[in-house]
Amino acid sequence: MNDIEYLQRIAMTDRYFVRYEGLPQKSIAKLCNTPKNLKPFNAYSDDTQLSIRTYRAIQHSVEAGSVNTDKALLNFKRELKYWICGLPTHLGKATAVSCLKNLLGYKSSGYDSAGNGALMRVGTIARFFTKNDLYDSDAANKIRILTIENTVSTHRNYEACVTSLWHVILCISFKKSHFYHTRSTILTELSKLLNLLEQFILSSEDLLKAYKVKNQGEKTISDIVGFKETCDALSKGLTLNEFSKLNAKFYRNDQISGYCIDTGVFATLKFLQTCVESSEVKDLNFLKSCFELTALGGDTDTVAVVYAHLFFNAYPLYICLCDGALQTMRKNVDFYNELNSDFLNNLGLLFNTFHCLKTIPKNVWLILKMSAIRIKDIIGVLE
């Protein structure tokens, strides 16, 4: 799988599950009660658009075979300016405020939020490094800096930074050695990776301080990534439904919320369960796994995309069920241009959202009300 094919699979995952975003379990069950009934949307959301732009910002920052982190950050901020001009929909308050401030020339554009806006895109950082063999002596440092700076460009928040780093570490580590045959070997590996994450955060103190990011709560790094709960669920073989009932703090208002902590924990748990299944099941069902996540309700497209980043970094040779739908998308370098026709895509996404929800009028009014509140909040912040 080359980089374009990888990004295509992220886009198709987004297209399959964006139609259920923001809906509770019961509403999703009415629209689709089995993976066999899944049909891709005619548009994709900010999950795909920002994943593409993150990858491209890094790609255009390579100098003499090595990534220039300063240039990568400038490139990404430039990408955000172009992106917001495409009038994107489905974006969160933090991303919207940050993009507008960046467009207006604010020196520090990041907004203090632990939303999903950064987590949904940083998986492409892992993909870039693992695929392009740029593991020079300073690679780990570059990955750490790229991940934090990409995150704080929109989400200037400690929990968002920790969650993004954990996600990238998992993507890279499981790509390097992704066939773990038992739960015990996975748990042992996770303990090592948690130590690595703590070292990354410790090494990033000056960088976080420069962006005025600090841990304002009493949560430890282990608490933020839900390490204990994830390991317990994996060792006991809990299903996602069982996990959600036992850990309400990650499952707020009976759905996977738009907070990176909740999304990261559920996507990570399902991915680790997939790693166990890889030694037991010859034909993994990617869409079925995504459906199990999205059936829980909430930010469905993002939790599916976060899972997809983990999955396709670990299993690059896997042929997923959505490959048939990929035939309608061009498999060449023009794919960038196709995905970045943001304005027409966003209009299509807005239209399809209301078309999908026409059988549930109260949800349409809820979306209109939330949009009006969000616009009011954004204007208040900018003032």
Short mmCIF file of N, CA and C in Angstrom, two decimals, residues 158 162-163 166 190-191 194-195 197-198 201 215 218-231 249-250 261 265:
data_model
loop_
_atom_site.label_atom_id
_atom_site.label_comp_id
_atom_site.label_asym_id
_atom_site.label_seq_id
_atom_site.Cartn_x
_atom_site.Cartn_y
_atom_site.Cartn_z
N TYR A 158 -3.00 20.32 27.14
CA TYR A 158 -2.11 19.26 27.60
C TYR A 158 -2.67 17.87 27.27
N VAL A 162 -0.92 14.97 24.89
CA VAL A 162 -0.60 13.62 25.39
C VAL A 162 -1.31 12.57 24.55
N THR A 163 -2.58 12.79 24.25
CA THR A 163 -3.35 11.83 23.47
C THR A 163 -2.79 11.69 22.05
N TRP A 166 0.48 9.69 22.18
CA TRP A 166 0.19 8.28 22.44
C TRP A 166 -0.29 7.59 21.16
N LEU A 190 2.73 -2.58 25.75
CA LEU A 190 2.06 -1.34 26.12
C LEU A 190 2.76 -0.66 27.29
N SER A 191 3.23 -1.43 28.25
CA SER A 191 3.95 -0.86 29.40
C SER A 191 5.21 -0.15 28.94
N LEU A 194 4.18 3.10 27.23
CA LEU A 194 3.77 4.13 28.19
C LEU A 194 5.00 4.82 28.76
N ASN A 195 6.04 4.07 29.05
CA ASN A 195 7.29 4.67 29.52
C ASN A 195 7.88 5.60 28.47
N LEU A 197 6.17 7.21 26.19
CA LEU A 197 5.31 8.40 26.16
C LEU A 197 5.70 9.36 27.29
N GLU A 198 5.94 8.84 28.46
CA GLU A 198 6.33 9.68 29.59
C GLU A 198 7.67 10.37 29.33
N ILE A 201 6.99 13.27 26.90
CA ILE A 201 6.38 14.42 27.58
C ILE A 201 7.42 15.15 28.41
N ASN A 215 -0.43 20.98 32.42
CA ASN A 215 -1.44 20.07 32.97
C ASN A 215 -2.19 20.79 34.09
N GLU A 218 -5.38 17.01 37.82
CA GLU A 218 -4.59 16.10 38.63
C GLU A 218 -4.34 14.78 37.92
N LYS A 219 -4.74 14.69 36.66
CA LYS A 219 -4.58 13.44 35.93
C LYS A 219 -3.12 13.18 35.58
N THR A 220 -2.72 11.93 35.73
CA THR A 220 -1.39 11.52 35.28
C THR A 220 -1.46 11.19 33.79
N ILE A 221 -0.31 10.97 33.17
CA ILE A 221 -0.28 10.61 31.75
C ILE A 221 -1.02 9.29 31.54
N SER A 222 -0.83 8.37 32.47
CA SER A 222 -1.53 7.08 32.40
C SER A 222 -3.05 7.26 32.46
N ASP A 223 -3.50 8.19 33.30
CA ASP A 223 -4.94 8.46 33.41
C ASP A 223 -5.50 9.04 32.12
N ILE A 224 -4.74 9.94 31.51
CA ILE A 224 -5.22 10.63 30.31
C ILE A 224 -5.44 9.66 29.16
N VAL A 225 -4.55 8.70 28.99
CA VAL A 225 -4.69 7.75 27.88
C VAL A 225 -5.51 6.53 28.28
N GLY A 226 -6.03 6.52 29.51
CA GLY A 226 -6.85 5.40 29.96
C GLY A 226 -6.10 4.08 29.97
N PHE A 227 -4.84 4.14 30.40
CA PHE A 227 -3.97 2.96 30.30
C PHE A 227 -4.48 1.79 31.13
N LYS A 228 -4.77 2.02 32.40
CA LYS A 228 -5.21 0.94 33.29
C LYS A 228 -6.52 0.34 32.80
N GLU A 229 -7.48 1.19 32.44
CA GLU A 229 -8.79 0.70 32.00
C GLU A 229 -8.68 -0.10 30.70
N THR A 230 -7.82 0.39 29.80
CA THR A 230 -7.64 -0.30 28.52
C THR A 230 -7.00 -1.67 28.73
N CYS A 231 -5.97 -1.73 29.58
CA CYS A 231 -5.28 -3.00 29.85
C CYS A 231 -6.22 -3.99 30.55
N LYS A 249 -16.83 7.32 32.52
CA LYS A 249 -16.06 8.55 32.34
C LYS A 249 -15.54 8.70 30.92
N PHE A 250 -15.45 7.59 30.18
CA PHE A 250 -15.04 7.65 28.79
C PHE A 250 -16.24 7.59 27.84
N ILE A 261 -9.73 12.23 24.64
CA ILE A 261 -9.49 11.16 25.61
C ILE A 261 -10.45 10.00 25.36
N VAL A 265 -9.33 6.34 23.69
CA VAL A 265 -9.43 5.11 24.49
C VAL A 265 -10.22 4.04 23.74
#
